[in-house]
């Protein structure tokens, strides 16, 4: 089974802090994603990485950056956390080869509260 | 413009009845994929069903079927014989983009409540 592990399930951070959300997948997937999920808005794509050291902005990249130095690890960074970044963050990964129907696999989510 | 639109924020269905969750999408790609996911209150995202843009038959997976109407750009999920365990959020998603460069877009979700 594919496993996508997010390092922290629940975090509480102060405004202005630098926050790191870590994600590791164990299936050698090329593609990795970071989404945030908010009620009524669904999942919105923050950043996408299609391979090591490659990244693309999603729909809401402002206030976030990412790092993908190794294939299995994709980190989301909030340079200076703000209260409007309080949300659930979901990491996902996907095998890019082998078929269009390959689904993405999600981690359990990280609930971030910025106070 | 929204890539994926789910117009039903919440729905109720009686146990054992069928229910249709609506999804429309927007893309100019010829090749794309459509997915449905279930998210129970525990938070994990569970893959349910997939439909490719070139698939002529509607996809089915057990009690789930996807009513794909390409001209209308709709990909509705049909759940037959609803069960109490089907109560959850349901998200429609679309994969677009060539080759390795695939992005996944999600709708705002529909919260389904199954009544006993």
PDB file of C-alpha atoms in Angstrom:
ATOM      1  CA  UNK A   1       0.000   0.000   0.000  1.00  0.00           C
ATOM      2  CA  UNK A   2       1.091   3.535  -0.731  1.00  0.00           C
ATOM      3  CA  UNK A   3       1.856   5.520   2.351  1.00  0.00           C
ATOM      4  CA  UNK A   4       1.996   9.305   2.476  1.00  0.00           C
ATOM      5  CA  UNK A   5       3.085  10.512   5.877  1.00  0.00           C
ATOM      6  CA  UNK A   6       2.708  14.047   7.146  1.00  0.00           C
ATOM      7  CA  UNK A   7       5.006  14.805  10.039  1.00  0.00           C
ATOM      8  CA  UNK A   8       2.559  16.693  12.229  1.00  0.00           C
ATOM      9  CA  UNK A   9      -1.143  16.095  12.643  1.00  0.00           C
ATOM     10  CA  UNK A  10      -1.872  19.171  14.770  1.00  0.00           C
ATOM     11  CA  UNK A  11       0.181  22.339  15.109  1.00  0.00           C
ATOM     12  CA  UNK A  12      -0.350  25.644  16.822  1.00  0.00           C
ATOM     13  CA  UNK A  13       1.965  28.461  15.742  1.00  0.00           C
ATOM     14  CA  UNK A  14       2.230  32.164  16.450  1.00  0.00           C
ATOM     15  CA  UNK A  15       1.796  34.888  13.858  1.00  0.00           C
ATOM     16  CA  UNK A  16       5.094  35.628  12.159  1.00  0.00           C
ATOM     17  CA  UNK A  17       6.660  32.253  12.872  1.00  0.00           C
ATOM     18  CA  UNK A  18       8.290  30.221  10.134  1.00  0.00           C
ATOM     19  CA  UNK A  19       6.434  26.940   9.773  1.00  0.00           C
ATOM     20  CA  UNK A  20       7.567  23.736   8.085  1.00  0.00           C
ATOM     21  CA  UNK A  21       5.125  21.014   7.073  1.00  0.00           C
ATOM     22  CA  UNK A  22       6.877  17.845   6.017  1.00  0.00           C
ATOM     23  CA  UNK A  23       5.565  15.090   3.803  1.00  0.00           C
ATOM     24  CA  UNK A  24       7.165  11.768   2.888  1.00  0.00           C
ATOM     25  CA  UNK A  25       5.917   9.120   0.467  1.00  0.00           C
ATOM     26  CA  UNK A  26       7.272   5.605   0.182  1.00  0.00           C
ATOM     27  CA  UNK A  27       6.318   4.619  -3.378  1.00  0.00           C
ATOM     28  CA  UNK A  28       8.850   6.425  -5.545  1.00  0.00           C
ATOM     29  CA  UNK A  29       6.175   8.725  -6.969  1.00  0.00           C
ATOM     30  CA  UNK A  30       7.338  11.541  -9.201  1.00  0.00           C
ATOM     31  CA  UNK A  31       4.444  13.911  -8.533  1.00  0.00           C
ATOM     32  CA  UNK A  32       3.741  15.475  -5.169  1.00  0.00           C
ATOM     33  CA  UNK A  33       1.177  18.084  -4.183  1.00  0.00           C
ATOM     34  CA  UNK A  34       0.261  20.395  -1.339  1.00  0.00           C
ATOM     35  CA  UNK A  35      -3.370  21.428  -0.883  1.00  0.00           C
ATOM     36  CA  UNK A  36      -5.206  23.367   1.753  1.00  0.00           C
ATOM     37  CA  UNK A  37      -8.760  22.449   2.645  1.00  0.00           C
ATOM     38  CA  UNK A  38     -11.232  24.994   3.959  1.00  0.00           C
ATOM     39  CA  UNK A  39     -14.979  24.573   4.520  1.00  0.00           C
ATOM     40  CA  UNK A  40     -16.990  25.555   1.463  1.00  0.00           C
ATOM     41  CA  UNK A  41     -13.861  25.954  -0.661  1.00  0.00           C
ATOM     42  CA  UNK A  42     -12.811  22.347  -1.047  1.00  0.00           C
ATOM     43  CA  UNK A  43      -9.177  21.538  -1.751  1.00  0.00           C
ATOM     44  CA  UNK A  44      -7.101  24.259  -3.313  1.00  0.00           C
ATOM     45  CA  UNK A  45      -3.734  23.536  -4.868  1.00  0.00           C
ATOM     46  CA  UNK A  46      -0.869  25.472  -3.308  1.00  0.00           C
ATOM     47  CA  UNK A  47       2.137  23.940  -5.051  1.00  0.00           C
ATOM     48  CA  UNK A  48       2.882  20.968  -7.222  1.00  0.00           C
ATOM     49  CA  UNK A  49       6.181  19.185  -7.840  1.00  0.00           C
ATOM     50  CA  UNK A  50       6.472  16.951 -10.868  1.00  0.00           C
ATOM     51  CA  UNK A  51       9.949  15.681  -9.968  1.00  0.00           C
ATOM     52  CA  UNK A  52      12.926  16.316  -7.724  1.00  0.00           C
ATOM     53  CA  UNK A  53      13.830  20.008  -7.505  1.00  0.00           C
ATOM     54  CA  UNK A  54      10.919  20.820  -9.851  1.00  0.00           C
ATOM     55  CA  UNK A  55       7.972  22.867  -8.651  1.00  0.00           C
ATOM     56  CA  UNK A  56       5.032  24.708 -10.078  1.00  0.00           C
ATOM     57  CA  UNK A  57       2.695  27.194  -8.440  1.00  0.00           C
ATOM     58  CA  UNK A  58      -0.854  26.136  -7.935  1.00  0.00           C
ATOM     59  CA  UNK A  59      -3.862  28.376  -7.476  1.00  0.00           C
ATOM     60  CA  UNK A  60      -2.938  29.935  -4.123  1.00  0.00           C
ATOM     61  CA  UNK A  61       0.869  30.033  -3.721  1.00  0.00           C
ATOM     62  CA  UNK A  62       1.062  33.422  -2.014  1.00  0.00           C
ATOM     63  CA  UNK A  63       2.625  33.192   1.419  1.00  0.00           C
ATOM     64  CA  UNK A  64       3.982  29.700   0.797  1.00  0.00           C
ATOM     65  CA  UNK A  65       7.111  28.120  -0.623  1.00  0.00           C
ATOM     66  CA  UNK A  66       8.124  24.503  -1.132  1.00  0.00           C
ATOM     67  CA  UNK A  67      11.220  22.361  -1.231  1.00  0.00           C
ATOM     68  CA  UNK A  68      11.813  19.021  -2.954  1.00  0.00           C
ATOM     69  CA  UNK A  69      15.441  18.007  -2.541  1.00  0.00           C
ATOM     70  CA  UNK A  70      14.715  14.277  -2.495  1.00  0.00           C
ATOM     71  CA  UNK A  71      12.121  12.358  -4.421  1.00  0.00           C
ATOM     72  CA  UNK A  72      10.312  11.044  -1.371  1.00  0.00           C
ATOM     73  CA  UNK A  73      10.068  14.322   0.530  1.00  0.00           C
ATOM     74  CA  UNK A  74       8.058  17.471  -0.222  1.00  0.00           C
ATOM     75  CA  UNK A  75       8.071  20.290   2.302  1.00  0.00           C
ATOM     76  CA  UNK A  76       5.670  23.208   2.559  1.00  0.00           C
ATOM     77  CA  UNK A  77       7.050  26.359   4.166  1.00  0.00           C
ATOM     78  CA  UNK A  78       5.118  29.276   5.568  1.00  0.00           C
ATOM     79  CA  UNK A  79       7.759  31.979   5.725  1.00  0.00           C
ATOM     80  CA  UNK A  80       5.797  34.165   8.144  1.00  0.00           C
ATOM     81  CA  UNK A  81       2.614  32.528   9.345  1.00  0.00           C
ATOM     82  CA  UNK A  82      -0.558  34.570   9.417  1.00  0.00           C
ATOM     83  CA  UNK A  83      -3.974  33.852  10.918  1.00  0.00           C
ATOM     84  CA  UNK A  84      -5.526  33.455   7.459  1.00  0.00           C
ATOM     85  CA  UNK A  85      -3.292  30.446   6.947  1.00  0.00           C
ATOM     86  CA  UNK A  86      -5.131  28.546   9.659  1.00  0.00           C
ATOM     87  CA  UNK A  87      -6.377  25.515   7.767  1.00  0.00           C
ATOM     88  CA  UNK A  88      -5.986  21.830   7.108  1.00  0.00           C
ATOM     89  CA  UNK A  89      -3.086  21.027   4.825  1.00  0.00           C
ATOM     90  CA  UNK A  90      -3.074  17.885   2.742  1.00  0.00           C
ATOM     91  CA  UNK A  91      -0.048  16.386   1.039  1.00  0.00           C
ATOM     92  CA  UNK A  92      -0.498  13.949  -1.840  1.00  0.00           C
ATOM     93  CA  UNK A  93       1.593  11.970  -4.269  1.00  0.00           C
ATOM     94  CA  UNK A  94       1.066  10.227  -7.589  1.00  0.00           C
ATOM     95  CA  UNK A  95       2.878   7.967  -9.974  1.00  0.00           C
ATOM     96  CA  UNK A  96       3.175   9.911 -13.215  1.00  0.00           C
ATOM     97  CA  UNK A  97       3.804   6.951 -15.511  1.00  0.00           C
ATOM     98  CA  UNK A  98       1.681   3.916 -16.296  1.00  0.00           C
ATOM     99  CA  UNK A  99      -1.664   5.439 -17.080  1.00  0.00           C
ATOM    100  CA  UNK A 100      -3.834   8.495 -16.971  1.00  0.00           C
ATOM    101  CA  UNK A 101      -6.025   6.910 -14.349  1.00  0.00           C
ATOM    102  CA  UNK A 102      -3.421   6.819 -11.636  1.00  0.00           C
ATOM    103  CA  UNK A 103      -5.033   8.348  -8.609  1.00  0.00           C
ATOM    104  CA  UNK A 104      -3.301  10.580  -6.127  1.00  0.00           C
ATOM    105  CA  UNK A 105      -2.737   9.317  -2.608  1.00  0.00           C
ATOM    106  CA  UNK A 106      -3.232  11.581   0.342  1.00  0.00           C
ATOM    107  CA  UNK A 107      -1.666  11.894   3.731  1.00  0.00           C
ATOM    108  CA  UNK A 108      -3.827  12.199   6.826  1.00  0.00           C
ATOM    109  CA  UNK A 109      -3.628  15.974   6.868  1.00  0.00           C
ATOM    110  CA  UNK A 110      -2.049  18.560   9.133  1.00  0.00           C
ATOM    111  CA  UNK A 111      -4.304  20.878  11.085  1.00  0.00           C
ATOM    112  CA  UNK A 112      -2.511  24.195  11.476  1.00  0.00           C
ATOM    113  CA  UNK A 113      -3.776  26.927  13.783  1.00  0.00           C
ATOM    114  CA  UNK A 114      -2.029  30.303  13.691  1.00  0.00           C
ATOM    115  CA  UNK A 115      -2.712  32.478  16.726  1.00  0.00           C
TER     116      UNK A 115
ATOM    117  CA  UNK B   1     -13.109  30.218 -13.954  1.00  0.00           C
ATOM    118  CA  UNK B   2     -13.597  27.276 -11.640  1.00  0.00           C
ATOM    119  CA  UNK B   3     -12.142  24.057 -12.965  1.00  0.00           C
ATOM    120  CA  UNK B   4     -14.532  21.866 -10.974  1.00  0.00           C
ATOM    121  CA  UNK B   5     -17.982  22.924  -9.788  1.00  0.00           C
ATOM    122  CA  UNK B   6     -20.054  21.032  -7.264  1.00  0.00           C
ATOM    123  CA  UNK B   7     -23.317  22.888  -6.748  1.00  0.00           C
ATOM    124  CA  UNK B   8     -24.738  20.832  -3.879  1.00  0.00           C
ATOM    125  CA  UNK B   9     -23.108  21.807  -0.563  1.00  0.00           C
ATOM    126  CA  UNK B  10     -25.213  19.248   1.295  1.00  0.00           C
ATOM    127  CA  UNK B  11     -27.622  16.434   0.513  1.00  0.00           C
ATOM    128  CA  UNK B  12     -29.804  13.989   2.390  1.00  0.00           C
ATOM    129  CA  UNK B  13     -30.766  10.547   1.161  1.00  0.00           C
ATOM    130  CA  UNK B  14     -32.762   7.757   2.719  1.00  0.00           C
ATOM    131  CA  UNK B  15     -30.895   4.559   3.436  1.00  0.00           C
ATOM    132  CA  UNK B  16     -31.150   2.045   0.555  1.00  0.00           C
ATOM    133  CA  UNK B  17     -32.090   4.706  -1.976  1.00  0.00           C
ATOM    134  CA  UNK B  18     -29.890   5.903  -4.839  1.00  0.00           C
ATOM    135  CA  UNK B  19     -28.362   9.389  -4.875  1.00  0.00           C
ATOM    136  CA  UNK B  20     -26.645  11.484  -7.547  1.00  0.00           C
ATOM    137  CA  UNK B  21     -23.926  13.985  -6.695  1.00  0.00           C
ATOM    138  CA  UNK B  22     -23.370  16.595  -9.377  1.00  0.00           C
ATOM    139  CA  UNK B  23     -20.057  17.673 -10.846  1.00  0.00           C
ATOM    140  CA  UNK B  24     -19.252  19.852 -13.839  1.00  0.00           C
ATOM    141  CA  UNK B  25     -15.784  20.632 -15.093  1.00  0.00           C
ATOM    142  CA  UNK B  26     -14.011  23.081 -17.314  1.00  0.00           C
ATOM    143  CA  UNK B  27     -11.024  22.229 -19.466  1.00  0.00           C
ATOM    144  CA  UNK B  28      -9.780  22.832 -22.974  1.00  0.00           C
ATOM    145  CA  UNK B  29      -7.614  19.711 -22.923  1.00  0.00           C
ATOM    146  CA  UNK B  30      -8.656  16.750 -25.057  1.00  0.00           C
ATOM    147  CA  UNK B  31      -7.107  14.289 -22.647  1.00  0.00           C
ATOM    148  CA  UNK B  32      -8.109  14.497 -19.002  1.00  0.00           C
ATOM    149  CA  UNK B  33      -9.298  12.315 -16.170  1.00  0.00           C
ATOM    150  CA  UNK B  34     -12.133  12.651 -13.695  1.00  0.00           C
ATOM    151  CA  UNK B  35     -12.082  11.230 -10.188  1.00  0.00           C
ATOM    152  CA  UNK B  36     -14.328  11.030  -7.168  1.00  0.00           C
ATOM    153  CA  UNK B  37     -13.095  10.839  -3.583  1.00  0.00           C
ATOM    154  CA  UNK B  38     -14.831  10.251  -0.286  1.00  0.00           C
ATOM    155  CA  UNK B  39     -13.725  11.973   2.897  1.00  0.00           C
ATOM    156  CA  UNK B  40     -15.300  10.577   6.108  1.00  0.00           C
ATOM    157  CA  UNK B  41     -15.261  12.607   9.289  1.00  0.00           C
ATOM    158  CA  UNK B  42     -11.906  11.025  10.175  1.00  0.00           C
ATOM    159  CA  UNK B  43     -10.355  13.095   7.391  1.00  0.00           C
ATOM    160  CA  UNK B  44      -8.681  10.576   5.110  1.00  0.00           C
ATOM    161  CA  UNK B  45      -9.348  10.858   1.376  1.00  0.00           C
ATOM    162  CA  UNK B  46     -10.542   7.644  -0.230  1.00  0.00           C
ATOM    163  CA  UNK B  47     -10.422   7.142  -3.991  1.00  0.00           C
ATOM    164  CA  UNK B  48     -13.752   5.872  -5.359  1.00  0.00           C
ATOM    165  CA  UNK B  49     -13.849   5.917  -9.148  1.00  0.00           C
ATOM    166  CA  UNK B  50     -12.107   7.164 -12.278  1.00  0.00           C
ATOM    167  CA  UNK B  51     -13.287   8.114 -15.788  1.00  0.00           C
ATOM    168  CA  UNK B  52     -10.942   8.933 -18.652  1.00  0.00           C
ATOM    169  CA  UNK B  53     -11.963  11.493 -21.242  1.00  0.00           C
ATOM    170  CA  UNK B  54     -11.678   8.929 -24.033  1.00  0.00           C
ATOM    171  CA  UNK B  55     -13.587   6.191 -22.210  1.00  0.00           C
ATOM    172  CA  UNK B  56     -16.859   5.552 -23.984  1.00  0.00           C
ATOM    173  CA  UNK B  57     -18.411   3.497 -21.217  1.00  0.00           C
ATOM    174  CA  UNK B  58     -19.386   5.007 -17.898  1.00  0.00           C
ATOM    175  CA  UNK B  59     -17.114   3.791 -15.111  1.00  0.00           C
ATOM    176  CA  UNK B  60     -18.536   1.575 -12.388  1.00  0.00           C
ATOM    177  CA  UNK B  61     -17.045   0.341  -9.127  1.00  0.00           C
ATOM    178  CA  UNK B  62     -19.423  -1.684  -7.024  1.00  0.00           C
ATOM    179  CA  UNK B  63     -22.211   0.623  -5.843  1.00  0.00           C
ATOM    180  CA  UNK B  64     -20.535   3.639  -7.444  1.00  0.00           C
ATOM    181  CA  UNK B  65     -21.004   4.676 -11.033  1.00  0.00           C
ATOM    182  CA  UNK B  66     -19.936   7.783 -12.873  1.00  0.00           C
ATOM    183  CA  UNK B  67     -22.442   9.329 -15.271  1.00  0.00           C
ATOM    184  CA  UNK B  68     -20.095  10.908 -17.818  1.00  0.00           C
ATOM    185  CA  UNK B  69     -21.627  13.370 -20.285  1.00  0.00           C
ATOM    186  CA  UNK B  70     -18.732  14.785 -22.246  1.00  0.00           C
ATOM    187  CA  UNK B  71     -20.655  17.339 -24.285  1.00  0.00           C
ATOM    188  CA  UNK B  72     -22.146  18.776 -21.124  1.00  0.00           C
ATOM    189  CA  UNK B  73     -18.822  18.510 -19.267  1.00  0.00           C
ATOM    190  CA  UNK B  74     -20.456  16.725 -16.407  1.00  0.00           C
ATOM    191  CA  UNK B  75     -19.278  13.768 -14.343  1.00  0.00           C
ATOM    192  CA  UNK B  76     -21.935  12.958 -11.784  1.00  0.00           C
ATOM    193  CA  UNK B  77     -21.420  10.279  -9.146  1.00  0.00           C
ATOM    194  CA  UNK B  78     -24.274   7.869  -8.593  1.00  0.00           C
ATOM    195  CA  UNK B  79     -24.360   5.845  -5.388  1.00  0.00           C
ATOM    196  CA  UNK B  80     -26.877   3.036  -5.472  1.00  0.00           C
ATOM    197  CA  UNK B  81     -28.465   1.514  -2.379  1.00  0.00           C
ATOM    198  CA  UNK B  82     -27.071   4.089   0.064  1.00  0.00           C
ATOM    199  CA  UNK B  83     -25.699   2.885   3.374  1.00  0.00           C
ATOM    200  CA  UNK B  84     -25.203   4.742   6.638  1.00  0.00           C
ATOM    201  CA  UNK B  85     -21.452   4.462   6.110  1.00  0.00           C
ATOM    202  CA  UNK B  86     -21.765   6.522   2.939  1.00  0.00           C
ATOM    203  CA  UNK B  87     -22.294   9.648   5.053  1.00  0.00           C
ATOM    204  CA  UNK B  88     -19.233  11.761   4.237  1.00  0.00           C
ATOM    205  CA  UNK B  89     -17.895  14.612   2.121  1.00  0.00           C
ATOM    206  CA  UNK B  90     -17.523  13.774  -1.559  1.00  0.00           C
ATOM    207  CA  UNK B  91     -15.110  15.550  -3.841  1.00  0.00           C
ATOM    208  CA  UNK B  92     -14.984  15.565  -7.612  1.00  0.00           C
ATOM    209  CA  UNK B  93     -11.533  16.092  -9.136  1.00  0.00           C
ATOM    210  CA  UNK B  94      -9.986  16.495 -12.555  1.00  0.00           C
ATOM    211  CA  UNK B  95      -6.510  15.691 -13.781  1.00  0.00           C
ATOM    212  CA  UNK B  96      -5.305  17.727 -16.719  1.00  0.00           C
ATOM    213  CA  UNK B  97      -1.986  18.487 -18.292  1.00  0.00           C
ATOM    214  CA  UNK B  98       0.346  16.509 -20.509  1.00  0.00           C
ATOM    215  CA  UNK B  99       2.469  13.546 -19.531  1.00  0.00           C
ATOM    216  CA  UNK B 100       4.284  13.989 -16.282  1.00  0.00           C
ATOM    217  CA  UNK B 101       2.964  17.489 -15.799  1.00  0.00           C
ATOM    218  CA  UNK B 102      -0.404  16.646 -14.329  1.00  0.00           C
ATOM    219  CA  UNK B 103      -2.290  18.913 -11.995  1.00  0.00           C
ATOM    220  CA  UNK B 104      -5.278  17.791  -9.987  1.00  0.00           C
ATOM    221  CA  UNK B 105      -8.132  20.215  -9.317  1.00  0.00           C
ATOM    222  CA  UNK B 106     -10.875  19.633  -6.777  1.00  0.00           C
ATOM    223  CA  UNK B 107     -14.377  20.927  -6.291  1.00  0.00           C
ATOM    224  CA  UNK B 108     -15.772  22.411  -3.099  1.00  0.00           C
ATOM    225  CA  UNK B 109     -17.373  19.125  -2.107  1.00  0.00           C
ATOM    226  CA  UNK B 110     -20.833  17.785  -1.260  1.00  0.00           C
ATOM    227  CA  UNK B 111     -21.689  16.636   2.233  1.00  0.00           C
ATOM    228  CA  UNK B 112     -23.901  13.579   2.030  1.00  0.00           C
ATOM    229  CA  UNK B 113     -26.028  12.495   4.972  1.00  0.00           C
ATOM    230  CA  UNK B 114     -27.691   9.100   4.808  1.00  0.00           C
ATOM    231  CA  UNK B 115     -30.781   8.843   7.003  1.00  0.00           C
ATOM    232  CA  UNK B 116     -31.830   5.534   8.585  1.00  0.00           C
TER     233      UNK B 116
END
